[in-house]
Coordinates of C-alpha atoms in Angstrom, one line a residue:
M7 CA 29.4 -6.3 15.9
N8 CA 31.8 -3.4 17.0
R9 CA 35.0 -3.7 19.0
L10 CA 33.4 -3.7 22.5
G11 CA 32.0 -7.0 21.6
I12 CA 28.2 -6.2 21.9
D13 CA 25.6 -5.9 19.1
D14 CA 25.3 -2.6 17.2
S15 CA 21.7 -1.9 18.4
L16 CA 22.6 -2.4 22.0
R17 CA 25.6 0.0 21.6
N18 CA 23.6 2.5 19.9
A19 CA 21.3 2.2 23.1
Y20 CA 23.9 3.0 25.3
D21 CA 25.3 5.9 23.3
H22 CA 21.8 7.7 23.3
S23 CA 21.7 6.8 27.1
D24 CA 25.2 8.5 27.9
A25 CA 24.3 11.4 25.3
T26 CA 21.3 12.2 27.4
M27 CA 22.9 12.1 30.7
V28 CA 25.9 14.4 29.3
A29 CA 23.3 16.9 27.8
K30 CA 21.6 17.0 31.2
L31 CA 24.7 18.0 33.0
H32 CA 25.7 20.3 30.0
L33 CA 22.6 22.2 30.6
L34 CA 22.9 22.2 34.3
L35 CA 26.4 24.0 33.9
S36 CA 25.2 26.5 31.6
A37 CA 22.3 27.4 34.0
V38 CA 24.8 27.6 36.9
A39 CA 27.3 29.7 34.9
M40 CA 24.3 32.2 34.2
I41 CA 23.2 32.1 37.9
T42 CA 26.6 32.8 39.1
L43 CA 26.7 36.2 37.2
F44 CA 23.6 37.2 39.2
V45 CA 24.9 36.1 42.6
D46 CA 28.1 37.8 42.3
P47 CA 27.8 41.4 41.4
A48 CA 31.4 42.2 41.4
A49 CA 32.1 39.8 38.5
T50 CA 29.1 41.2 36.7
A51 CA 30.5 44.6 36.9
R52 CA 34.0 43.3 35.3
I53 CA 32.6 41.6 32.5
P54 CA 31.9 43.4 29.2
P55 CA 28.4 43.6 28.0
M56 CA 29.5 41.2 25.1
A57 CA 30.0 38.3 27.6
W58 CA 26.0 38.3 28.2
V59 CA 25.8 37.4 24.6
V60 CA 28.4 34.5 24.8
F61 CA 26.6 33.2 27.9
L62 CA 23.3 33.2 26.3
G63 CA 24.9 31.4 23.1
F64 CA 26.3 28.6 25.6
I65 CA 22.8 28.1 27.0
V66 CA 21.3 28.0 23.6
H67 CA 24.2 25.4 22.7
S68 CA 23.4 23.4 25.8
L69 CA 19.5 23.4 25.0
T70 CA 20.3 22.2 21.3
L71 CA 22.5 19.3 22.7
Y72 CA 19.7 18.4 24.9
G73 CA 17.1 18.4 22.2
M74 CA 19.2 16.2 19.9
A75 CA 20.1 13.7 22.7
H76 CA 16.3 13.5 23.6
F77 CA 15.3 12.9 19.9
Q78 CA 18.4 10.3 19.6
R79 CA 20.1 12.2 17.0
D80 CA 23.6 10.9 16.0
F81 CA 25.3 14.4 16.5
S82 CA 24.7 13.9 20.0
F83 CA 27.4 11.7 20.7
S84 CA 29.9 12.8 18.1
K85 CA 33.2 14.0 18.9
L86 CA 32.4 17.4 17.7
V87 CA 30.4 17.8 20.7
H88 CA 33.3 18.1 23.3
W89 CA 35.3 20.3 20.8
L90 CA 32.5 22.9 20.6
D91 CA 32.4 22.8 24.3
V92 CA 36.2 23.7 24.5
L93 CA 35.8 26.5 22.3
W94 CA 32.5 27.9 24.0
I95 CA 34.5 27.3 27.6
A96 CA 37.5 29.3 26.2
L97 CA 35.3 32.1 24.9
I98 CA 33.7 32.3 28.3
V99 CA 37.0 32.4 30.0
Y100 CA 38.3 35.0 27.9
M101 CA 35.2 37.3 28.3
T102 CA 35.4 36.8 32.1
G103 CA 39.2 37.3 32.5
A104 CA 41.6 34.4 32.4
N105 CA 43.4 35.5 35.5
H106 CA 40.5 35.6 37.9
S107 CA 37.9 33.5 35.9
Y108 CA 36.9 30.3 37.9
F109 CA 34.9 29.2 34.7
F110 CA 38.1 27.4 33.5
L111 CA 37.1 24.5 35.6
F112 CA 34.5 23.7 32.8
F113 CA 37.3 22.4 30.7
V114 CA 37.3 19.5 33.1
F115 CA 34.0 18.6 32.0
A116 CA 34.9 18.5 28.3
I117 CA 37.8 16.2 29.3
L118 CA 35.6 13.9 31.2
V119 CA 33.4 13.3 28.5
A120 CA 35.9 12.9 25.9
A121 CA 38.0 10.3 28.2
F122 CA 35.0 8.1 29.2
R123 CA 33.4 8.2 25.6
W124 CA 36.4 7.9 23.3
G125 CA 39.5 7.0 25.4
F126 CA 42.9 8.3 25.9
D127 CA 44.1 9.7 22.6
E128 CA 40.8 11.9 22.2
A129 CA 41.2 13.0 25.7
A130 CA 44.9 13.7 25.5
R131 CA 44.1 16.1 22.8
V132 CA 41.1 17.9 24.4
T133 CA 43.4 18.4 27.5
L134 CA 46.2 19.9 25.5
A135 CA 43.8 22.2 23.6
A136 CA 42.1 23.3 26.6
A137 CA 45.4 24.1 28.4
A138 CA 46.7 25.8 25.3
L139 CA 43.4 28.0 24.9
Y140 CA 43.5 29.1 28.6
C141 CA 47.1 30.2 28.3
L142 CA 46.2 32.0 25.0
T143 CA 43.2 33.9 26.8
L144 CA 45.7 35.2 29.4
F145 CA 48.1 36.7 26.7
A146 CA 45.1 37.9 24.8
T147 CA 44.2 40.0 27.8
N148 CA 47.5 41.8 28.0
N149 CA 47.7 40.8 31.5
A150 CA 51.3 39.6 32.3
S151 CA 51.0 39.8 36.3
E152 CA 49.0 36.7 36.6
V153 CA 51.2 34.4 34.4
L154 CA 52.3 32.3 37.5
R155 CA 48.7 31.8 38.4
V156 CA 47.4 30.8 34.8
L157 CA 50.5 28.6 34.4
L158 CA 49.9 26.8 37.7
R159 CA 46.2 25.9 36.6
S160 CA 47.3 24.9 33.3
A161 CA 49.6 22.6 34.9
F162 CA 46.9 21.5 37.2
M163 CA 44.5 20.9 34.2
L164 CA 47.2 18.9 32.3
S165 CA 48.0 16.6 35.2
L166 CA 44.2 16.0 36.1
G167 CA 43.4 15.6 32.2
Y168 CA 46.1 13.0 31.9
M169 CA 44.9 11.0 34.9
V170 CA 41.2 11.3 33.7
A171 CA 42.1 10.1 30.0
H172 CA 44.1 7.0 31.4
W173 CA 41.1 6.2 33.8
G174 CA 38.8 6.5 30.9
E175 CA 41.0 4.4 28.6
S176 CA 41.0 1.7 31.3
L177 CA 37.4 1.6 31.7
L178 CA 36.8 1.5 27.8
A179 CA 39.8 -1.4 27.9
Q180 CA 37.8 -3.5 30.4
Q181 CA 34.5 -3.0 28.5
R182 CA 36.2 -4.3 25.0
R183 CA 37.9 -7.2 26.9
L184 CA 34.7 -8.4 28.7
G185 CA 32.9 -8.0 25.4
L186 CA 35.6 -10.3 23.6
L187 CA 35.4 -12.7 26.4
R188 CA 31.8 -13.0 25.9
V189 CA 32.2 -13.4 22.2
V190 CA 34.6 -16.1 22.2
S191 CA 33.0 -18.0 24.8
L192 CA 29.7 -18.4 22.7
L193 CA 29.5 -22.4 21.8
S194 CA 29.1 -22.1 17.8
N195 CA 26.7 -24.4 16.0
P196 CA 28.6 -27.8 15.6
R197 CA 26.9 -28.3 12.3
F198 CA 29.0 -25.4 10.8
G199 CA 32.2 -27.4 11.9
I200 CA 35.2 -26.5 14.1
D201 CA 37.1 -24.2 11.4
Q202 CA 34.0 -21.8 11.6
T203 CA 34.5 -21.3 15.1
I204 CA 38.2 -20.6 14.8
V205 CA 37.3 -18.1 12.1
R206 CA 34.9 -16.2 14.4
I207 CA 37.4 -16.2 17.6
M208 CA 40.6 -15.2 15.4
Q209 CA 38.6 -12.4 13.8
G210 CA 37.0 -11.1 17.0
T211 CA 40.5 -11.3 18.7
R212 CA 42.3 -9.6 16.0
L213 CA 39.9 -6.8 16.0
H214 CA 40.3 -6.3 19.7
F215 CA 44.2 -6.0 19.6
N216 CA 43.9 -3.9 16.4
A217 CA 46.6 -6.3 14.9
S218 CA 47.9 -6.5 11.3
N219 CA 47.7 -10.3 11.6
C220 CA 46.5 -13.0 13.5
V221 CA 48.7 -16.1 13.0
L222 CA 47.7 -19.7 14.8
I223 CA 50.3 -22.6 14.6
L224 CA 48.9 -26.0 15.7
H225 CA 50.0 -29.6 15.0
Q226 CA 49.2 -32.8 16.6
P227 CA 51.5 -34.2 19.3
G228 CA 53.7 -36.8 17.8
S229 CA 53.0 -35.7 14.3
S230 CA 55.5 -33.9 12.1
E231 CA 53.0 -32.1 10.2
W232 CA 52.2 -28.3 11.0
N233 CA 49.5 -25.9 10.0
M234 CA 49.3 -22.4 10.0
R235 CA 46.1 -20.4 10.0
S236 CA 46.3 -16.7 9.3
M237 CA 43.9 -14.0 9.2
R238 CA 45.2 -10.5 8.2
A239 CA 43.3 -7.1 8.3
S240 CA 43.7 -6.7 4.5
G241 CA 42.2 -10.0 4.0
D242 CA 38.4 -9.1 4.2
G243 CA 38.0 -11.6 7.1
K244 CA 39.3 -14.8 5.1
L245 CA 41.1 -17.4 6.9
V246 CA 44.2 -18.6 4.9
T247 CA 45.1 -22.2 6.2
I248 CA 48.6 -23.6 4.8
A249 CA 50.8 -26.6 5.6
M250 CA 54.0 -25.4 7.1
A251 CA 57.6 -26.5 6.8
A252 CA 58.8 -28.2 10.0
E253 CA 61.9 -26.2 10.1
L254 CA 59.9 -22.9 10.0
A255 CA 57.5 -24.1 12.5
H256 CA 60.2 -24.8 14.8
S257 CA 61.8 -21.5 14.3
L258 CA 58.6 -19.9 15.5
M259 CA 58.1 -22.4 18.4
R260 CA 61.5 -21.9 20.0
F261 CA 60.0 -20.3 22.9
G262 CA 59.5 -22.0 26.2
A263 CA 56.4 -24.0 26.6
G264 CA 54.7 -21.8 29.1
Q265 CA 56.1 -18.3 28.2
L266 CA 54.2 -15.5 27.2
I267 CA 56.0 -13.3 24.8
F268 CA 56.2 -9.8 24.2
H269 CA 58.4 -8.2 21.5
S270 CA 58.9 -4.8 20.2
R271 CA 61.5 -3.5 17.8
P272 CA 63.2 -0.3 18.7
L273 CA 62.2 2.9 17.0
A274 CA 65.4 3.2 15.1
A275 CA 68.7 1.4 15.0
P276 CA 70.7 3.9 16.9
L277 CA 68.0 3.7 19.7
P278 CA 68.1 0.2 21.0
W279 CA 66.8 1.0 24.4
T280 CA 63.4 1.8 22.7
G281 CA 62.8 -1.9 21.9
E282 CA 62.0 -4.8 24.3
S283 CA 61.9 -8.5 24.4
V284 CA 60.6 -10.0 27.4
A285 CA 59.1 -13.4 28.4
Y286 CA 56.3 -14.1 31.2
E287 CA 57.3 -17.1 33.2
T288 CA 53.9 -18.4 34.5
E289 CA 55.4 -20.2 37.3
A290 CA 57.6 -17.3 38.5
G291 CA 54.9 -14.9 38.1
K292 CA 56.9 -12.2 36.5
W293 CA 58.5 -10.8 33.3
L294 CA 62.2 -11.8 32.5
S295 CA 64.4 -10.5 29.7
Q296 CA 65.1 -13.1 26.8
P297 CA 67.8 -12.9 23.9
G298 CA 67.1 -10.2 21.7
E299 CA 68.3 -12.3 18.6
L300 CA 65.6 -14.8 19.2
G301 CA 63.0 -11.9 19.4
E302 CA 64.3 -10.3 16.3
H303 CA 64.6 -13.6 14.4
V304 CA 61.0 -14.2 14.9
A305 CA 60.0 -10.8 14.0
D306 CA 61.8 -11.0 10.7
L307 CA 60.1 -14.4 10.0
L308 CA 56.6 -12.8 10.8
G309 CA 57.3 -9.2 9.3
A310 CA 56.3 -7.5 12.4
R311 CA 57.1 -4.4 14.0
S312 CA 55.7 -5.7 17.6
Y313 CA 54.2 -8.8 18.5
I314 CA 52.8 -10.7 21.3
S315 CA 52.4 -14.6 21.6
V316 CA 51.0 -17.3 23.9
P317 CA 50.9 -21.1 23.9
I318 CA 47.9 -23.1 23.1
A319 CA 47.0 -26.4 24.1
T320 CA 44.1 -28.9 23.7
H321 CA 43.6 -32.6 24.0
T322 CA 44.4 -33.1 20.4
R323 CA 46.5 -30.0 19.2
E324 CA 49.3 -27.8 20.6
G325 CA 50.8 -24.9 19.2
R326 CA 51.1 -20.9 19.4
V327 CA 49.1 -17.8 18.7
F328 CA 50.7 -14.7 17.5
M329 CA 49.2 -11.2 17.3
I330 CA 51.4 -9.2 14.9
S331 CA 51.3 -5.3 14.3
D332 CA 53.0 -3.4 11.3
E333 CA 52.3 -0.1 13.0
H334 CA 51.6 0.4 16.7
R335 CA 53.3 -1.2 19.7
F336 CA 51.7 -3.8 22.0
E337 CA 52.2 -3.6 25.7
R338 CA 52.7 -6.4 28.3
T339 CA 49.3 -6.3 29.6
D340 CA 48.1 -7.3 25.9
A341 CA 50.0 -10.6 26.2
L342 CA 48.6 -11.1 29.7
F343 CA 45.0 -10.7 28.3
L344 CA 45.6 -12.9 25.3
A345 CA 46.6 -15.5 27.5
Q346 CA 43.2 -15.1 29.4
V347 CA 41.5 -15.2 26.0
V348 CA 43.2 -18.4 25.0
A349 CA 42.2 -20.0 28.2
Q350 CA 38.6 -19.1 27.6
V351 CA 38.9 -20.3 24.1
S352 CA 40.7 -23.7 24.6
P353 CA 37.5 -25.3 26.3
V354 CA 35.2 -24.0 23.4
I355 CA 37.4 -25.6 20.7
E356 CA 37.5 -28.7 22.4
N357 CA 33.8 -28.9 23.1
I358 CA 33.3 -27.9 19.3
D359 CA 35.7 -30.7 18.1
L360 CA 34.2 -33.3 20.4
L361 CA 30.6 -32.4 19.1
D362 CA 32.0 -32.2 15.6
R363 CA 33.3 -35.7 15.8
M364 CA 30.2 -37.2 17.5
A365 CA 27.9 -35.7 15.0
S366 CA 30.1 -36.9 12.1
E367 CA 30.3 -40.2 13.4
A368 CA 26.4 -40.4 13.7
A369 CA 26.1 -38.8 10.4
Q370 CA 28.4 -41.8 8.9
N371 CA 26.3 -44.4 10.6
E372 CA 23.1 -42.8 9.3
R373 CA 24.3 -42.4 5.9
E374 CA 25.1 -46.0 5.7
R375 CA 21.7 -47.0 7.0
I376 CA 20.0 -44.7 4.7
A377 CA 22.1 -46.0 1.5
H378 CA 21.0 -49.6 2.3
D379 CA 17.4 -48.5 2.5
L380 CA 17.7 -46.4 -0.7
H381 CA 19.1 -49.4 -2.4
D382 CA 16.4 -51.8 -1.4
S383 CA 13.3 -49.4 -1.3
T384 CA 14.1 -46.9 -4.2
V385 CA 16.8 -48.2 -6.6
Q386 CA 15.5 -51.9 -6.9
P387 CA 11.9 -50.8 -7.7
Y388 CA 13.5 -48.2 -10.4
I389 CA 15.3 -51.2 -11.9
G390 CA 12.4 -53.3 -12.2
L391 CA 10.4 -50.3 -13.9
S392 CA 13.6 -50.0 -16.3
H393 CA 13.2 -53.7 -17.0
T394 CA 9.4 -53.3 -17.7
V395 CA 9.8 -50.5 -20.1
S396 CA 12.4 -52.0 -22.0
A397 CA 10.2 -55.3 -22.4
L398 CA 7.4 -53.2 -23.4
R399 CA 9.7 -51.2 -26.0
N400 CA 10.6 -54.9 -27.4
K401 CA 7.1 -55.8 -27.7
A402 CA 6.2 -52.8 -29.6
A403 CA 6.2 -52.9 -33.3
A404 CA 8.6 -50.5 -35.5
D405 CA 5.4 -48.4 -36.6
N406 CA 3.8 -48.1 -33.1
P407 CA 3.3 -44.3 -32.8
L408 CA 4.3 -44.5 -29.1
I409 CA 7.6 -45.9 -29.9
E410 CA 9.4 -42.6 -29.3
D411 CA 7.8 -41.8 -26.0
I412 CA 8.5 -45.2 -24.8
E413 CA 12.3 -44.9 -25.9
R414 CA 12.6 -41.5 -24.0
L415 CA 10.9 -43.0 -20.8
A416 CA 13.2 -46.2 -20.8
A417 CA 16.2 -43.8 -21.3
M418 CA 14.8 -41.8 -18.5
A419 CA 14.4 -44.6 -16.2
S420 CA 17.9 -45.7 -16.9
Q421 CA 19.2 -42.4 -16.2
V422 CA 17.1 -42.3 -12.9
V423 CA 18.7 -45.6 -11.7
G424 CA 22.3 -44.7 -12.5
D425 CA 21.8 -41.5 -10.7
L426 CA 20.4 -43.2 -7.8
R427 CA 23.1 -45.8 -7.7
R428 CA 25.7 -43.1 -8.0
F429 CA 24.1 -41.0 -5.2
A430 CA 23.7 -44.2 -2.8
S431 CA 27.5 -44.7 -3.4
N432 CA 28.4 -41.2 -2.8
F433 CA 26.2 -40.6 0.1
K434 CA 27.7 -43.6 1.9
H435 CA 31.4 -43.1 1.1
G436 CA 31.7 -39.5 0.1
E437 CA 32.2 -37.9 -3.3
P438 CA 35.4 -37.6 -5.0
A439 CA 37.3 -34.3 -5.3
S440 CA 36.6 -32.0 -8.1
N441 CA 37.5 -28.3 -9.1
E442 CA 34.6 -27.0 -7.3
P443 CA 33.0 -27.6 -4.1
V444 CA 30.9 -31.0 -4.1
F445 CA 27.6 -29.4 -3.1
L446 CA 27.9 -27.0 -5.8
S447 CA 28.4 -29.9 -8.3
A448 CA 25.2 -31.4 -7.1
V449 CA 23.3 -28.3 -7.3
R450 CA 24.3 -28.0 -10.8
R451 CA 23.2 -31.6 -11.7
Q452 CA 20.1 -30.9 -9.7
L453 CA 19.2 -27.8 -12.0
E454 CA 20.2 -29.7 -15.3
R455 CA 17.8 -32.8 -14.3
A456 CA 15.2 -29.8 -13.8
G457 CA 15.6 -29.0 -17.3
E458 CA 15.8 -32.5 -18.8
F459 CA 12.8 -33.9 -17.1
Y460 CA 10.5 -30.8 -16.4
D461 CA 11.4 -28.4 -19.1
I462 CA 12.2 -26.0 -16.5
K463 CA 15.6 -24.1 -17.2
M464 CA 17.3 -22.8 -14.2
G465 CA 20.6 -20.8 -13.9
L466 CA 23.1 -20.7 -11.2
Q467 CA 24.9 -17.8 -10.0
V468 CA 27.8 -18.0 -7.4
D469 CA 29.3 -14.8 -6.0
G470 CA 32.8 -15.4 -4.6
E471 CA 34.1 -18.5 -2.7
L472 CA 31.8 -20.8 -0.8
H473 CA 33.7 -22.5 2.0
L474 CA 31.0 -24.4 3.8
A475 CA 31.2 -27.2 6.3
D476 CA 29.8 -30.7 5.0
R477 CA 26.8 -30.7 6.9
L478 CA 25.9 -27.0 6.1
A479 CA 26.5 -27.7 2.4
A480 CA 24.2 -30.7 2.5
A481 CA 21.5 -28.4 4.2
V482 CA 21.8 -25.9 1.4
Y483 CA 21.6 -28.6 -1.2
Q484 CA 18.4 -29.8 0.2
L485 CA 17.1 -25.9 0.5
V486 CA 17.7 -25.6 -3.2
S487 CA 16.1 -28.9 -4.1
E488 CA 12.9 -27.9 -2.0
G489 CA 12.8 -24.7 -4.0
L490 CA 12.9 -26.4 -7.4
S491 CA 10.2 -28.8 -6.0
N492 CA 7.9 -25.9 -5.0
I493 CA 8.4 -24.4 -8.5
R494 CA 7.6 -27.2 -10.5
K495 CA 4.5 -28.1 -8.2
H496 CA 2.9 -24.6 -7.5
T497 CA 3.8 -22.8 -10.7
R498 CA 3.8 -23.1 -14.2
A499 CA 7.2 -21.3 -14.7
R500 CA 9.7 -22.2 -17.1
T501 CA 12.7 -20.2 -16.3
G502 CA 14.2 -19.2 -13.1
S503 CA 17.6 -18.8 -11.1
V504 CA 19.6 -19.9 -7.9
H505 CA 22.0 -17.1 -6.7
L506 CA 24.2 -17.9 -3.9
A507 CA 26.6 -15.5 -2.0
C508 CA 28.5 -15.2 1.2
A509 CA 29.0 -11.7 2.8
N510 CA 29.3 -10.3 6.2
G511 CA 29.1 -13.6 7.9
W512 CA 25.9 -14.6 6.3
L513 CA 25.1 -17.0 3.3
D514 CA 22.3 -15.7 1.2
I515 CA 20.3 -18.1 -1.1
D516 CA 17.9 -16.5 -3.7
I517 CA 15.6 -18.8 -5.6
E518 CA 13.5 -16.9 -8.3
N519 CA 11.2 -18.2 -10.7
D520 CA 9.7 -16.1 -13.7
G521 CA 6.4 -16.4 -15.4
A522 CA 4.3 -17.5 -12.5
D523 CA 0.6 -17.8 -13.1
E524 CA -0.5 -15.6 -10.2
E525 CA 0.7 -14.0 -6.9
L526 CA 0.6 -16.8 -4.5
D527 CA 0.5 -16.2 -0.7
F528 CA 2.3 -19.1 0.6
V529 CA 4.8 -19.8 3.0
P530 CA 7.2 -22.8 2.2
V531 CA 7.0 -25.0 5.2
S532 CA 9.9 -27.3 4.5
I533 CA 12.3 -24.5 3.6
T534 CA 11.1 -22.5 6.8
G535 CA 11.7 -25.3 9.0
R536 CA 15.2 -26.3 7.6
C537 CA 16.3 -22.7 7.6
T538 CA 14.9 -21.9 11.3
A539 CA 17.2 -25.0 12.4
L540 CA 20.2 -23.5 11.0
G541 CA 19.2 -20.0 12.7
G542 CA 18.3 -18.5 9.5
T543 CA 15.5 -16.4 8.0
V544 CA 13.2 -16.7 5.0
R545 CA 11.5 -13.9 3.1
I546 CA 9.0 -14.2 0.1
E547 CA 9.1 -11.4 -2.4
H548 CA 6.5 -11.0 -5.2
R549 CA 8.4 -9.2 -8.2
A550 CA 6.6 -7.5 -11.2
P551 CA 5.1 -8.5 -13.4
D552 CA 4.9 -12.2 -12.4
S553 CA 7.9 -13.3 -10.7
T554 CA 8.5 -14.8 -7.1
L555 CA 11.8 -14.7 -5.2
V556 CA 12.4 -17.0 -2.0
H557 CA 15.3 -15.1 0.1
I558 CA 17.1 -17.3 2.4
R559 CA 19.7 -16.1 4.9
I560 CA 21.7 -18.4 7.2
P561 CA 24.5 -17.0 9.5
L562 CA 27.8 -18.4 9.3

């Protein structure tokens, strides 16, 4: 996903389509330039013979660009294209006489391409370069009689280029805003919890505004507890959640309840007029100045050069969101658009919160029912089996050759009964906190049990920190258990490994077994079904000499 808020594959399709259109117009302009020389004999008589080489080179350049665009080469929509155009056009203007050459209008084509493809900054640079090169061609011809005409044309080119650059930037800004609104409006999977939704929205919004940090401050009405969620540009997309002191929270929440805030520090202390601190009153519909001390105080607390802030309120939470910049300056329109984003996001968060609570309550009721069924249908028979094995052990004589096997079976039955009781209790009431996520502890116990009962030695490798919602963690535990079951049932492997990693919005699970009997062409039905329900994929790899890898990818 890029800053326009669309998939990279779709963005590439748009780029190639635009590049093809630009290449066709480029080829048309070069052909018209060559035809003009034959239509106007007077112009042909004035140009030197070297100019024909330049025009032919411009046509070859256009044909090359068209070929690259047709075959979808990345160079066809790079920034180098319009800079080469500027150089070619400057050379043509120089060869045809800067004071009476009408080919200077071709500069506008390069400015248009830069503006509508790359925005204001790039178009402004192209405009300045084109005007400067046009003026240099006049001085290179040593013809000072037409200085006024060239300067007027340069001024026209600068003003037109600035307008085109502004329009191009406005178009790209609208595309980015529509893309962001589409992204934040997507309803996340309630199975992943509300935190994952907040992470996705904060990350997308921060990238859109190119902010250094996105800070969300929330609390429940009537509660004295405040929580701050922060996502910095240097934090690799990780959300940091901390409990805030009430005094600090109130310092950041001193603005009016419905005010949109825009604050930018002065460029330097002797230039106070270069700073601005205003608030938008939604009821009045206009921007009003606010005390500079308040804006500066909040800027000091946030460590910001410039920031914008809007209120956020749902049925269960209220607070503010801050977009912070350490380098560039925000605009007033950024605060207005951030308010639109928050208005779009609030219903999404409320829906996710409602679905999450409904799912949690339903899951709790289902856990209680399953816990009772588990105790009655599974634990009790194992208890009976344990008692039977113990009675059999008591009947066996001391010199019975099966005494060791019976004792091992009795110990195994007792351990299974203890595990089942502990599992039923934890399943119903939740597991106690530990130094690592609960599901990782469960996975480790499952791997240890595979080694004790079935003599399958499985290793566990975890890359980075895994912060998964409870239902997703339960699904991951089931996927690993299914993988171990497949190894035990379908192979004679005695070693293997489980690898868990989170990267770039994906959870990767690799279950590998070594020493398989043969290369089995199978599809794990249960794993595939669970993974598909989570929106993920499953891939089977057969590795030399005789190992099999099940690679699972689940989107976060």
